[in-house]
PDB file of C-alpha atoms and ligand atoms in Angstrom:
ATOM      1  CA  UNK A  17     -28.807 -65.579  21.315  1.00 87.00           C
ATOM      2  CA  UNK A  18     -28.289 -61.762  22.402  1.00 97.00           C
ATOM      3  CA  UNK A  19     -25.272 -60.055  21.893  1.00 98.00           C
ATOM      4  CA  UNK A  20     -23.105 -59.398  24.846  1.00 98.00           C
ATOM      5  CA  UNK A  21     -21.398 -56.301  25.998  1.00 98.00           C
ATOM      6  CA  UNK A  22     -19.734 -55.068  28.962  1.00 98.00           C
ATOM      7  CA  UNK A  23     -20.677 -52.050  30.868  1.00 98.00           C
ATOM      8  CA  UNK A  24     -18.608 -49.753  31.317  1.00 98.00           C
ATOM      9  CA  UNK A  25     -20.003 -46.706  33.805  1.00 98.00           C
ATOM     10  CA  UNK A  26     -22.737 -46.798  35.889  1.00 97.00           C
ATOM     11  CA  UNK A  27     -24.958 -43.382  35.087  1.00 97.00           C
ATOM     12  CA  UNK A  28     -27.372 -42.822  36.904  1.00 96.00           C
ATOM     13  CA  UNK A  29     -30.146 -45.356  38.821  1.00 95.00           C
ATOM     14  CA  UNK A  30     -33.986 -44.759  37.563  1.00 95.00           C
ATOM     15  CA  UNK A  31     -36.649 -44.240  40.350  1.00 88.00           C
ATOM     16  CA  UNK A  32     -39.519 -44.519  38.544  1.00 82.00           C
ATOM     17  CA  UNK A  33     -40.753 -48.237  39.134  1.00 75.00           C
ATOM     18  CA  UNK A  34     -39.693 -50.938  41.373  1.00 79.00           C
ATOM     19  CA  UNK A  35     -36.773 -52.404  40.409  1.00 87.00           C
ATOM     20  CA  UNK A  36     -34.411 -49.788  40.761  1.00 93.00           C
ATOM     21  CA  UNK A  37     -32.997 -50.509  36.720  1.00 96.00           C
ATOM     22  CA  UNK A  38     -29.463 -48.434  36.185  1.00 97.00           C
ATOM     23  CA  UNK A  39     -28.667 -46.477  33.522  1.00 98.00           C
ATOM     24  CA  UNK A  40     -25.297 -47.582  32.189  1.00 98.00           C
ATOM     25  CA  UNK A  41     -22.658 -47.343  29.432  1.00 98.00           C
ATOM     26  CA  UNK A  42     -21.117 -50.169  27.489  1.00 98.00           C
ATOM     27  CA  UNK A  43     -18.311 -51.016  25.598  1.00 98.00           C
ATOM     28  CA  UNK A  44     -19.892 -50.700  22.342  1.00 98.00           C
ATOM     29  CA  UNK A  45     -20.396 -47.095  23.092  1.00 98.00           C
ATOM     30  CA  UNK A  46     -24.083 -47.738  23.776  1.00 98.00           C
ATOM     31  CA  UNK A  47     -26.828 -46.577  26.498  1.00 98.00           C
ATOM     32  CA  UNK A  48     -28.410 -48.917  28.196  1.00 98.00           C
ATOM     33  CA  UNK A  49     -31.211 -49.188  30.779  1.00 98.00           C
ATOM     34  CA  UNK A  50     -29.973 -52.194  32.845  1.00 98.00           C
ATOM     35  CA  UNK A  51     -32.215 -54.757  34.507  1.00 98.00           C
ATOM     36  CA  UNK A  52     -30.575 -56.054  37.372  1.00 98.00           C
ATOM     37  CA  UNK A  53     -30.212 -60.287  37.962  1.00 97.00           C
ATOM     38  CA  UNK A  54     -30.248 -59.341  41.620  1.00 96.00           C
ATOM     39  CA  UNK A  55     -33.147 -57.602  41.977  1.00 94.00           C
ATOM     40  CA  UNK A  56     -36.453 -58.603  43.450  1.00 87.00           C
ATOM     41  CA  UNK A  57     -37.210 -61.397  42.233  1.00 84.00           C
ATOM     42  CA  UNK A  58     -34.230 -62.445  40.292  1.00 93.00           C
ATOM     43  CA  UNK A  59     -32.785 -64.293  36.845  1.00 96.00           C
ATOM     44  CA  UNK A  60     -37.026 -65.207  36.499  1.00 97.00           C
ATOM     45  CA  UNK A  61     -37.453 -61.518  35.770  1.00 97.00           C
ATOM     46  CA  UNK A  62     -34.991 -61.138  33.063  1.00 98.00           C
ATOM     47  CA  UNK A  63     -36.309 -64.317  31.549  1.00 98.00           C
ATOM     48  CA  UNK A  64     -39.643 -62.416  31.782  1.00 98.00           C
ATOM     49  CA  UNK A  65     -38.442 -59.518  30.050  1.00 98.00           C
ATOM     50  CA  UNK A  66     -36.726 -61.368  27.029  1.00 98.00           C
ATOM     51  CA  UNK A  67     -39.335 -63.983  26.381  1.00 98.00           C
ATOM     52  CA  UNK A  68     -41.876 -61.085  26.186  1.00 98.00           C
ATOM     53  CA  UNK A  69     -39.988 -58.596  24.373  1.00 98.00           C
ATOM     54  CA  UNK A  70     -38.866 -61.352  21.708  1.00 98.00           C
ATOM     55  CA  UNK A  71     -43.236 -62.370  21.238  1.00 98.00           C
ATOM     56  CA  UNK A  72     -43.719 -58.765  20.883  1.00 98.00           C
ATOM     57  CA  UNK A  73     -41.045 -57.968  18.282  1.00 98.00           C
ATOM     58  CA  UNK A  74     -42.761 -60.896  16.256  1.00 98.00           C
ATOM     59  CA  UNK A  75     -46.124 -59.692  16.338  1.00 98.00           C
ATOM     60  CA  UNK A  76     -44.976 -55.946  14.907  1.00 98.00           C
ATOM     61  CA  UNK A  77     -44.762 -53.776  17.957  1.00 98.00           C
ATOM     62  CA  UNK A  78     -41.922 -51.891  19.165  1.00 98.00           C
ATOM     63  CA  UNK A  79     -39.691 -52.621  21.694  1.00 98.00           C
ATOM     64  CA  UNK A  80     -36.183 -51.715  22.856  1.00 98.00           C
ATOM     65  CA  UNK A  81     -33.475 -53.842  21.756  1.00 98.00           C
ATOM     66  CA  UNK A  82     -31.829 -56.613  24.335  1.00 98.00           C
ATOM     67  CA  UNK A  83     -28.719 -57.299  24.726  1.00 98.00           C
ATOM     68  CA  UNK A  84     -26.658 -59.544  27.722  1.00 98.00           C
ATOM     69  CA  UNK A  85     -24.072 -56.662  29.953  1.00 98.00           C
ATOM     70  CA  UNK A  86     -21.563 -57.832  31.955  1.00 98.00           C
ATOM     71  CA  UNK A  87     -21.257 -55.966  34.837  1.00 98.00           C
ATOM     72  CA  UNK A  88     -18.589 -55.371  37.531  1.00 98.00           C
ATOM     73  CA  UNK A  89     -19.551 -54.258  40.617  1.00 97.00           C
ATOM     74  CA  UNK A  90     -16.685 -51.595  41.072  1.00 97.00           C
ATOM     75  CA  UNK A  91     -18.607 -49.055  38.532  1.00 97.00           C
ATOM     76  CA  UNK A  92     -20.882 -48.478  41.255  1.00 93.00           C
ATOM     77  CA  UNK A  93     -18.233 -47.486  43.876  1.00 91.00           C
ATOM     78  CA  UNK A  94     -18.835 -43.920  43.636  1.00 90.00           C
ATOM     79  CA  UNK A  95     -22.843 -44.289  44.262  1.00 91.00           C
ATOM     80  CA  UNK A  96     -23.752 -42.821  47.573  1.00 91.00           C
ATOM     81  CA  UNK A  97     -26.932 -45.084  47.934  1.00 93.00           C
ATOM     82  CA  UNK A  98     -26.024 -48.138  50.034  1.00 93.00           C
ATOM     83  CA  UNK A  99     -29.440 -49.936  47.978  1.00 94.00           C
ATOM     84  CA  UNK A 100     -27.458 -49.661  44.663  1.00 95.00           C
ATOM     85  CA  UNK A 101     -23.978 -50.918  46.082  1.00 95.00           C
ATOM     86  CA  UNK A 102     -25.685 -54.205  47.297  1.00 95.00           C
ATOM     87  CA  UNK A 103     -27.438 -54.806  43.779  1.00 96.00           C
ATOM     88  CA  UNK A 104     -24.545 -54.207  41.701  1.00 97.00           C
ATOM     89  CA  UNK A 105     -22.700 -56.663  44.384  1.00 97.00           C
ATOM     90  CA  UNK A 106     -25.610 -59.169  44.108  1.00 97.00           C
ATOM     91  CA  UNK A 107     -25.575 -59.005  40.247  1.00 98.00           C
ATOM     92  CA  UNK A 108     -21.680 -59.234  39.580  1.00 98.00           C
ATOM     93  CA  UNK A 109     -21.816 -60.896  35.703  1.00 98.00           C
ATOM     94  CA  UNK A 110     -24.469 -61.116  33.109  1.00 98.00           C
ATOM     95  CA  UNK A 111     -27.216 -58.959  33.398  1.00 98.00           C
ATOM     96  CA  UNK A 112     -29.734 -57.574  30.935  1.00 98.00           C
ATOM     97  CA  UNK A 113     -29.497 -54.707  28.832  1.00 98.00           C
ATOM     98  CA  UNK A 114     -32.840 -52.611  26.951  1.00 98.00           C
ATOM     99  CA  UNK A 115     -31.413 -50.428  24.493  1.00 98.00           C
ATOM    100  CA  UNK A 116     -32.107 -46.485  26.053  1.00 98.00           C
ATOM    101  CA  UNK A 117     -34.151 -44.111  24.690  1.00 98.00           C
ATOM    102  CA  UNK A 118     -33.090 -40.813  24.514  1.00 97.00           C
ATOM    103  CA  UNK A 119     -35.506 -38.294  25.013  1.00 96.00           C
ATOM    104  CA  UNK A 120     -38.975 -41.146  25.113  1.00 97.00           C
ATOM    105  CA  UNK A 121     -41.664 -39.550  26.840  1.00 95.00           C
ATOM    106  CA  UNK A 122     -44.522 -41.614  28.847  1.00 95.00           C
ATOM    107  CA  UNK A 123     -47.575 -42.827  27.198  1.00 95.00           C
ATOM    108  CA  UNK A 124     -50.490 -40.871  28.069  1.00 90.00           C
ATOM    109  CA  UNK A 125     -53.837 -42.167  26.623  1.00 88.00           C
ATOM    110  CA  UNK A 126     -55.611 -39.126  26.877  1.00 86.00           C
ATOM    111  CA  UNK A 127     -53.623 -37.133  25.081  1.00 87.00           C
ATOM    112  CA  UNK A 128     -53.306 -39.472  22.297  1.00 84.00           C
ATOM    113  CA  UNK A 129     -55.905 -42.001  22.199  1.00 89.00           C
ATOM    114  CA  UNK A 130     -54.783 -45.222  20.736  1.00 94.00           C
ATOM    115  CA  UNK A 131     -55.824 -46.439  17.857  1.00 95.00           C
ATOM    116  CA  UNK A 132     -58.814 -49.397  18.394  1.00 96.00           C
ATOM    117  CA  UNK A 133     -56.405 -52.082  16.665  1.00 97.00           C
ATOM    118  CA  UNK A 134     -53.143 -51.074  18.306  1.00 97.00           C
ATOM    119  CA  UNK A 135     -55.349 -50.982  21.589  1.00 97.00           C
ATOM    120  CA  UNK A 136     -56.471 -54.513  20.863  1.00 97.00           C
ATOM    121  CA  UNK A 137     -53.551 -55.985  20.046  1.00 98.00           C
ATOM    122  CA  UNK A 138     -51.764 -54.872  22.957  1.00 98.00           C
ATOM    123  CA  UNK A 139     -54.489 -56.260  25.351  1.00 98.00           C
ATOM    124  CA  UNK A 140     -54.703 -59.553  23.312  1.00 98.00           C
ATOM    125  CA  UNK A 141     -50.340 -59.818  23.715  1.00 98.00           C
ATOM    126  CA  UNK A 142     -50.884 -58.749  27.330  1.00 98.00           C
ATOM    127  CA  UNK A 143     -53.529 -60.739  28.321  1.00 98.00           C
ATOM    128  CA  UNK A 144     -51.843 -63.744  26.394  1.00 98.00           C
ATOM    129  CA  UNK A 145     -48.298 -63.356  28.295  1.00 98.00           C
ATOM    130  CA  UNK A 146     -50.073 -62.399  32.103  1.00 97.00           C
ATOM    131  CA  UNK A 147     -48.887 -59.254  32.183  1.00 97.00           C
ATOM    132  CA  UNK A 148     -50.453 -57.195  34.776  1.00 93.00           C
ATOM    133  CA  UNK A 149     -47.653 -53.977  34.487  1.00 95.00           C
ATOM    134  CA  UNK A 150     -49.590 -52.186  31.929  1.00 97.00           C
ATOM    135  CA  UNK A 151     -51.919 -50.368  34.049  1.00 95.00           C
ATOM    136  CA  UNK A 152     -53.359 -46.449  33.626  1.00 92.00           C
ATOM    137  CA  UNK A 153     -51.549 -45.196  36.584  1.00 91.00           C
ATOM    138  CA  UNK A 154     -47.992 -47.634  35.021  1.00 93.00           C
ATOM    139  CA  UNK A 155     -48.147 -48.376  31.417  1.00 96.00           C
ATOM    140  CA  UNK A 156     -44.873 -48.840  30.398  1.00 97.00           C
ATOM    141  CA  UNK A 157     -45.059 -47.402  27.299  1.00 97.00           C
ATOM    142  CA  UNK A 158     -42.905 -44.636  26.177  1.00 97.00           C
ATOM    143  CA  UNK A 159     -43.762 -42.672  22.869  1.00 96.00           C
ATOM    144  CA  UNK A 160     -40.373 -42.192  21.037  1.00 97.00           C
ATOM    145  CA  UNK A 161     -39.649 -41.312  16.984  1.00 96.00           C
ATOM    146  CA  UNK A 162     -43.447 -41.316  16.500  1.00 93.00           C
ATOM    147  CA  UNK A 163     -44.430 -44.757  17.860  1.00 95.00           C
ATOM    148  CA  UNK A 164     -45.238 -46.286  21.099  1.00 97.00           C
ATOM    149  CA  UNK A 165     -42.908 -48.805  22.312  1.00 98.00           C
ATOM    150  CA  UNK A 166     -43.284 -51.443  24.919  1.00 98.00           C
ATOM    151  CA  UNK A 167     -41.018 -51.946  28.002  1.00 98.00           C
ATOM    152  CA  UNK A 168     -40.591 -53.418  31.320  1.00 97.00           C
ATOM    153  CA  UNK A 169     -42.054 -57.103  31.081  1.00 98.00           C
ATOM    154  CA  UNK A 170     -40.421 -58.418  34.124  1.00 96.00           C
ATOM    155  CA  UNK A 171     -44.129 -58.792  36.146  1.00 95.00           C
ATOM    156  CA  UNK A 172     -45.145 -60.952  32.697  1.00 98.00           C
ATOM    157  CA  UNK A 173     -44.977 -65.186  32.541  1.00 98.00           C
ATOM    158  CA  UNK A 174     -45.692 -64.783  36.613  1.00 95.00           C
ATOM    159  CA  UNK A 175     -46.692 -68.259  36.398  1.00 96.00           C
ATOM    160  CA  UNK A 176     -42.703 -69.328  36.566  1.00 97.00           C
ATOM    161  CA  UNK A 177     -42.618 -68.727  40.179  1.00 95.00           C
ATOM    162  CA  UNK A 178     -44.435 -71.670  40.656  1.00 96.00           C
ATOM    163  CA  UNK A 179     -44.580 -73.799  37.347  1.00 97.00           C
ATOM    164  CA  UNK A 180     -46.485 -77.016  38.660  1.00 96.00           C
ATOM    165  CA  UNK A 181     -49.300 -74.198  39.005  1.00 97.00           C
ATOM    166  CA  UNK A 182     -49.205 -73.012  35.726  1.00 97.00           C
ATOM    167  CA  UNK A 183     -52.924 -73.240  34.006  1.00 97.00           C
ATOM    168  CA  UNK A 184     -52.361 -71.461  30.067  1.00 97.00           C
ATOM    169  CA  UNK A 185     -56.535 -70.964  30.362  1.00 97.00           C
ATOM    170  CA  UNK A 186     -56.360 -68.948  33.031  1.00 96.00           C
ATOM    171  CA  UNK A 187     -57.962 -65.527  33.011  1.00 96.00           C
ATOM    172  CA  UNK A 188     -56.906 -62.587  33.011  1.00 96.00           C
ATOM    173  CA  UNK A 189     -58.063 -59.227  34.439  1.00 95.00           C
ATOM    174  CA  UNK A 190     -58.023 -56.365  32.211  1.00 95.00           C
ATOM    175  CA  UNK A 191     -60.181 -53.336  34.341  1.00 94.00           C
ATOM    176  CA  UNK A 192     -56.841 -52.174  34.886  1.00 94.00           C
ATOM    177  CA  UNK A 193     -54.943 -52.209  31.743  1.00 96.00           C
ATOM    178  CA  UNK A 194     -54.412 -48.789  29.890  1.00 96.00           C
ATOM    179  CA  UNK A 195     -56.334 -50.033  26.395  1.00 97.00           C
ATOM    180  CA  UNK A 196     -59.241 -51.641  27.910  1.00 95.00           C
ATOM    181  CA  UNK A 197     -61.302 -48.886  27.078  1.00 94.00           C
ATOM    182  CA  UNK A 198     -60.145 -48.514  23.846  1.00 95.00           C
ATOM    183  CA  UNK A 199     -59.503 -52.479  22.625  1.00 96.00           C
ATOM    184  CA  UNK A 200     -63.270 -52.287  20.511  1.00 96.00           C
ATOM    185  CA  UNK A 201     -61.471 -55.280  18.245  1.00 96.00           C
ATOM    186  CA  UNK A 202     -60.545 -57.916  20.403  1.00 96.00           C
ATOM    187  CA  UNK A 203     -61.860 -61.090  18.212  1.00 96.00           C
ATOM    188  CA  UNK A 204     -59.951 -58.832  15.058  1.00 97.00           C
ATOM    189  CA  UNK A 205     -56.626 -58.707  16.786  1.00 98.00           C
ATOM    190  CA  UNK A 206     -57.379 -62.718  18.026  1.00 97.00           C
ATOM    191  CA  UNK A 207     -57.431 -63.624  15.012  1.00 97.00           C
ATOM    192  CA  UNK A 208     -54.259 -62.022  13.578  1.00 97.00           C
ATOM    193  CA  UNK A 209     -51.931 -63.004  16.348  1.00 98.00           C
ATOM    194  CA  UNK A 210     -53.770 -66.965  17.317  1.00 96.00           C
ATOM    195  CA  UNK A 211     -52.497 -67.281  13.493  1.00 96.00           C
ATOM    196  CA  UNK A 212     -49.212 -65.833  14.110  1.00 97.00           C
ATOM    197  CA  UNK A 213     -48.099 -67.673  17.125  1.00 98.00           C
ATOM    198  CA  UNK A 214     -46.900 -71.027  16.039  1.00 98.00           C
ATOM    199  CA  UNK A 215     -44.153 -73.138  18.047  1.00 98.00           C
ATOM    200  CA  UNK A 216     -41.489 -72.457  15.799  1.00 98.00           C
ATOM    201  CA  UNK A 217     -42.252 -68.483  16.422  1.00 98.00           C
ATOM    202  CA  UNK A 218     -41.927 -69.649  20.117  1.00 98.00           C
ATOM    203  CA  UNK A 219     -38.898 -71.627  19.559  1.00 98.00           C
ATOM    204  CA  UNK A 220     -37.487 -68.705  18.296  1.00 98.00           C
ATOM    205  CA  UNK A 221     -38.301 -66.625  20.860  1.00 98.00           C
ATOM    206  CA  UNK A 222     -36.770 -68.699  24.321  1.00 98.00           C
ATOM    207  CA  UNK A 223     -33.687 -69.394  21.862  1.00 98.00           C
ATOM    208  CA  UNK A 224     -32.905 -66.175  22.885  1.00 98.00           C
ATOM    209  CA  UNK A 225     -32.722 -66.373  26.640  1.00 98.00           C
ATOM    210  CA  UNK A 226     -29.129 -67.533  28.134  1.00 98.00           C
ATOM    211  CA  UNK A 227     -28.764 -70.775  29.612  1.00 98.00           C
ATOM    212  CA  UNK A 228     -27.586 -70.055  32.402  1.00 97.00           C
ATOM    213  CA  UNK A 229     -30.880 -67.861  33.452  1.00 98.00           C
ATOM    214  CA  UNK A 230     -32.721 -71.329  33.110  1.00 98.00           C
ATOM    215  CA  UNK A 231     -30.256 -74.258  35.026  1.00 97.00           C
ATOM    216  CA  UNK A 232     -31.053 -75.837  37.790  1.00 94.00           C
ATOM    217  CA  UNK A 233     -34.733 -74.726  37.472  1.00 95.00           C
ATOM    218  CA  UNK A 234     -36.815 -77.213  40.216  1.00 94.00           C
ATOM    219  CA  UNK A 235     -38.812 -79.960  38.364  1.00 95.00           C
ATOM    220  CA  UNK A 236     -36.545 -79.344  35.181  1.00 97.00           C
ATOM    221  CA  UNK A 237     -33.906 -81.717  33.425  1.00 96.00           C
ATOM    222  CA  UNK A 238     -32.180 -78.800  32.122  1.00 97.00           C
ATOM    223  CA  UNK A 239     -32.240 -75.194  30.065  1.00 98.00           C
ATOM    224  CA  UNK A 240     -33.936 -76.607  26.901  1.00 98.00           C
ATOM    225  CA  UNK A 241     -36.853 -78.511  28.973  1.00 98.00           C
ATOM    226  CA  UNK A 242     -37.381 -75.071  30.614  1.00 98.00           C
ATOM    227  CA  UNK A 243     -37.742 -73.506  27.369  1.00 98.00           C
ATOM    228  CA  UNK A 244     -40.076 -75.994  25.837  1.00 98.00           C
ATOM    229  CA  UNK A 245     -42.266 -75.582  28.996  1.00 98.00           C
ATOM    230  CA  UNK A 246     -42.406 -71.599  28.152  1.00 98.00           C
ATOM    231  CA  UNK A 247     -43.319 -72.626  24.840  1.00 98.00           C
ATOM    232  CA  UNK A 248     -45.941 -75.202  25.882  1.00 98.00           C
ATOM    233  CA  UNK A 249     -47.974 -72.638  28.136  1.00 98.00           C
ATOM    234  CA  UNK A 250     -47.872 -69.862  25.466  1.00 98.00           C
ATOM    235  CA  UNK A 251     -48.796 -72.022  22.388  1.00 98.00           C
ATOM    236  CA  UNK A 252     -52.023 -73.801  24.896  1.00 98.00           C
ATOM    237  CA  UNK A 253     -52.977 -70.270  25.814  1.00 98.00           C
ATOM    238  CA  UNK A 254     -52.449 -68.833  22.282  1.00 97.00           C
ATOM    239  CA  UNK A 255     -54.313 -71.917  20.265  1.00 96.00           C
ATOM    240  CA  UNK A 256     -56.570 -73.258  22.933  1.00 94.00           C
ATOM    241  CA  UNK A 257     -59.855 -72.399  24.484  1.00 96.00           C
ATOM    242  CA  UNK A 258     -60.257 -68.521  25.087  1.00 95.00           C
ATOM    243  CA  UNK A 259     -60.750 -68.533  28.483  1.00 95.00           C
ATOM    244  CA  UNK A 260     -58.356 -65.774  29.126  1.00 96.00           C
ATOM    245  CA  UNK A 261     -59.045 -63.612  26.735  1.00 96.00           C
ATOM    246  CA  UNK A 262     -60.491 -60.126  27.252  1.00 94.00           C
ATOM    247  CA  UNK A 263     -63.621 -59.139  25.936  1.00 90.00           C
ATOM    248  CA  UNK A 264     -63.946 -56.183  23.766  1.00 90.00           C
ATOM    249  CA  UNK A 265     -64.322 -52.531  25.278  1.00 84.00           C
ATOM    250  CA  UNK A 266     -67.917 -51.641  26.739  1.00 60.00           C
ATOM    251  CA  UNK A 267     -66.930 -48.427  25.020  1.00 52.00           C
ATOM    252  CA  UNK A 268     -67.517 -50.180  21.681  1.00 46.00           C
ATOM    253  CA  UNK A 269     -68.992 -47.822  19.052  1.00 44.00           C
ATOM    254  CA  UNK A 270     -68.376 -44.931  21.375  1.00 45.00           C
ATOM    255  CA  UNK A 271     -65.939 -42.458  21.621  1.00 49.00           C
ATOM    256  CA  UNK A 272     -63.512 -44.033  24.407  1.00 48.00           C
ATOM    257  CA  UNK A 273     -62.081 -40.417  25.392  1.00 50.00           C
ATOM    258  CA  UNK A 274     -65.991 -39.037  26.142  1.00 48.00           C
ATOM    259  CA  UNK A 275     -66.171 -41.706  28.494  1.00 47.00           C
ATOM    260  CA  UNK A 276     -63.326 -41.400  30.612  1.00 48.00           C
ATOM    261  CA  UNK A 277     -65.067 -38.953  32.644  1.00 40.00           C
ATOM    262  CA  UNK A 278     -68.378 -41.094  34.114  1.00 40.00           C
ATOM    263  CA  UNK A 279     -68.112 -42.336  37.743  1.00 35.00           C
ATOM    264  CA  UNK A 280     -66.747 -46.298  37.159  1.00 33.00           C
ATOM    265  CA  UNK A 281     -64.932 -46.276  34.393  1.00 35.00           C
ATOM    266  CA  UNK A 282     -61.019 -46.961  34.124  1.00 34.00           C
ATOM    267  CA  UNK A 283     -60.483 -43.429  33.153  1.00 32.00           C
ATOM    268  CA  UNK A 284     -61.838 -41.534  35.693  1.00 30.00           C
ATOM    269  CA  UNK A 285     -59.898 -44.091  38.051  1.00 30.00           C
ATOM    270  CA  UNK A 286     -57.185 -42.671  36.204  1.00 31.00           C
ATOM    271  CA  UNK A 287     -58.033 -39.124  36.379  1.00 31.00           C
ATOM    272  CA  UNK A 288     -58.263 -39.414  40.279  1.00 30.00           C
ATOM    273  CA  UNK A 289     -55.301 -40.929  41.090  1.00 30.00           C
ATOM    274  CA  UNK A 290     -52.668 -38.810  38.435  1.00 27.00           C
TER     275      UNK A 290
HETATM  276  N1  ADP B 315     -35.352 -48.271  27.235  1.00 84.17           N
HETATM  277  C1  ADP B 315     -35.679 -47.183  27.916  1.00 84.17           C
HETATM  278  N2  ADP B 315     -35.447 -45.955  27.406  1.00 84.17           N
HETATM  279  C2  ADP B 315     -35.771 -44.844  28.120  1.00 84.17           C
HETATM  280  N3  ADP B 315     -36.341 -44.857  29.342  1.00 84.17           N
HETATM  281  C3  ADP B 315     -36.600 -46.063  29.899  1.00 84.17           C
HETATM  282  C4  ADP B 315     -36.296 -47.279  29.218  1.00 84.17           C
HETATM  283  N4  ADP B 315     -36.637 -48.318  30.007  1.00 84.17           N
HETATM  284  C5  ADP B 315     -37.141 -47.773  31.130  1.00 84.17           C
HETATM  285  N5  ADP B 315     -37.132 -46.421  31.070  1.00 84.17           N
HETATM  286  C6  ADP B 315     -37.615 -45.486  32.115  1.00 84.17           C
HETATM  287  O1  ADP B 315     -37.297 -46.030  33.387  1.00 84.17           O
HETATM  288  C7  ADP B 315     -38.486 -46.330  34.132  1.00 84.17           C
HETATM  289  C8  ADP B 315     -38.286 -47.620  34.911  1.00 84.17           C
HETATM  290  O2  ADP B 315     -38.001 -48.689  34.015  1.00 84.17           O
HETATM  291  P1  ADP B 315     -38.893 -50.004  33.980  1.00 84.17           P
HETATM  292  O3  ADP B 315     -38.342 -50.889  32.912  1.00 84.17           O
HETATM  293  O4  ADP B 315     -40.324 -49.646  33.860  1.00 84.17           O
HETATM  294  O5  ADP B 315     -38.529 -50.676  35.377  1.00 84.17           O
HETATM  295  P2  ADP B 315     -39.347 -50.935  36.737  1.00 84.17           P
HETATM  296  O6  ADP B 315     -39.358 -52.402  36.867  1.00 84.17           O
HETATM  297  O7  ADP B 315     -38.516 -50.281  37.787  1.00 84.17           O
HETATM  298  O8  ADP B 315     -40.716 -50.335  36.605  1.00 84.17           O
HETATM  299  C9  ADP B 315     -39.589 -46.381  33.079  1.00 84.17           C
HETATM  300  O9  ADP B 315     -40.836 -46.063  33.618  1.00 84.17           O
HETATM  301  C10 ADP B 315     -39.122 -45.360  32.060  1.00 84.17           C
HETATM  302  O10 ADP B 315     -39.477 -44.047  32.471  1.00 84.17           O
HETATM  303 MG1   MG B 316     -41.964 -50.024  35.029  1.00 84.17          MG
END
């Protein structure tokens, strides 16, 4: 289970993305991005982000730490924008916490080209938990202390809005995602993680998420058959047929950055559109 804190000042709100996260301080004396029950698409989101930042932890990349915030709506009473009064009001209680990170700078693959493993890897986790947030013009990455480290996972596991949908062989399309060009070692980094991902790995992993952010779930007889079903669909996708998985850069045995520039490709997409 995460550790739970209770926030104490609301900071500041961060415009970047979507979801209109906070930045708040906690009892523990500790900075925290906060992810917001009441946003969007609700408690699904948050389940989202801990399932996926959990997986990724076990398979060796970096991610913020998580930890359950308490929040009362009051610290917002100061904020002049109406939109944050009614989300703090809408998410009075537990919310999610991602340990802040002072000083992180955005990921830019030009400027540093990933590594052809890392860039695998990251495609393989992303392809394997849906995630279709880690695009070149949004990659959620931030560089900090000399590594890259992975955030905002709340768009991942989309098929819990409608589990009697849910297909683990379903595709996934990676012309977007910020590594295709660079993930030359796909059936390398399958290999690593297909071994790695076991269902006590996944156990582990929805241990984590609080009960009450998976009760009264439609077609579910409670928290723990929701969590089984998580780990169902990830250990199918992650040991089955590879239906969904990616296949290796066209850039293979070329220098990824020389292409970004030719008419088609992801990168000059991305060059367009900065
Ligand atoms: N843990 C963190 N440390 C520092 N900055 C962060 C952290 N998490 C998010 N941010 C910044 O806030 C922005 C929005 O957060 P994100 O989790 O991506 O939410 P959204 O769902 O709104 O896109 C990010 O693009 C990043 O710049
Ligand atoms: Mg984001």
């Amino acid at each position: 289970m995460l550790e739970k804190i209770k926030a104490t000042r609301y900071v500041t709100p961060l415009r970047e993305g979507g979801s209109l996260p906070g930045v708040m301080e906690a009892d523990d004396l500790g900075t925290y991005v906060v992810k917001f029950r009441g946003a969007g698409q609700g408690r699904r989101v948050l389940v989202a982000e801990i399932v996926s930042a959990g997986l990724a932890r076990r398979l060796g990349f970096r991610t913020p730490e998580l930890k359950v915030i308490d929040v009362d709506p009051r610290l917002g009473a100061r904020e002049p924008d109406e939109e944050i009064q009614d989300l703090l009001k809408a998410s009075e209680g537990n919310n999610l916490a991602v340990d802040f990170l002072p000083g992180a700078l955005g990921f830019e693959p030009l400027a540093w080209p990933p590594e052809p493993d890392f860039a695998s890897r990251l495609l393989w986790f992303d392809a394997l938990i849906h995630n279709v947030d880690r695009s070149w013009r949004n990659p959620n990455l931030l560089l900090w202390h000399g590594d890259t480290w992975l955030i905002d996972h709340g768009a991942a596991l989309w098929f819990h809005h409608n589990w009697p949908s849910a297909d683990p062989l379903r595709g996934f399309d990676a012309r977007d995602h910020v590594m295709a060009p660079f993930a030359t070692r796909m059936s390398e980094a399958d290999a690593e993680f297909s071994e790695k991902i076991t269902r006590d790995l996944l156990d582990g992993v929805v241990d984590e998420v609080p009960d009450e952010w998976l009760e009264d779930e439609p077609g579910f007889d409670g928290a723990q058959a929701v969590r089984q079903a998580y780990v169902e669909h990830l250990l199918t996708r992650a040991q089955g047929p590879r239906t969904w998985l990616p296949a290796p850069s066209a850039a293979s045995g070329q220098d990824p950055v020389a292409q970004q520039g030719k008419p088609g490709s992801v990168g000059a997409f991305w060059k367009d559109t900065r």
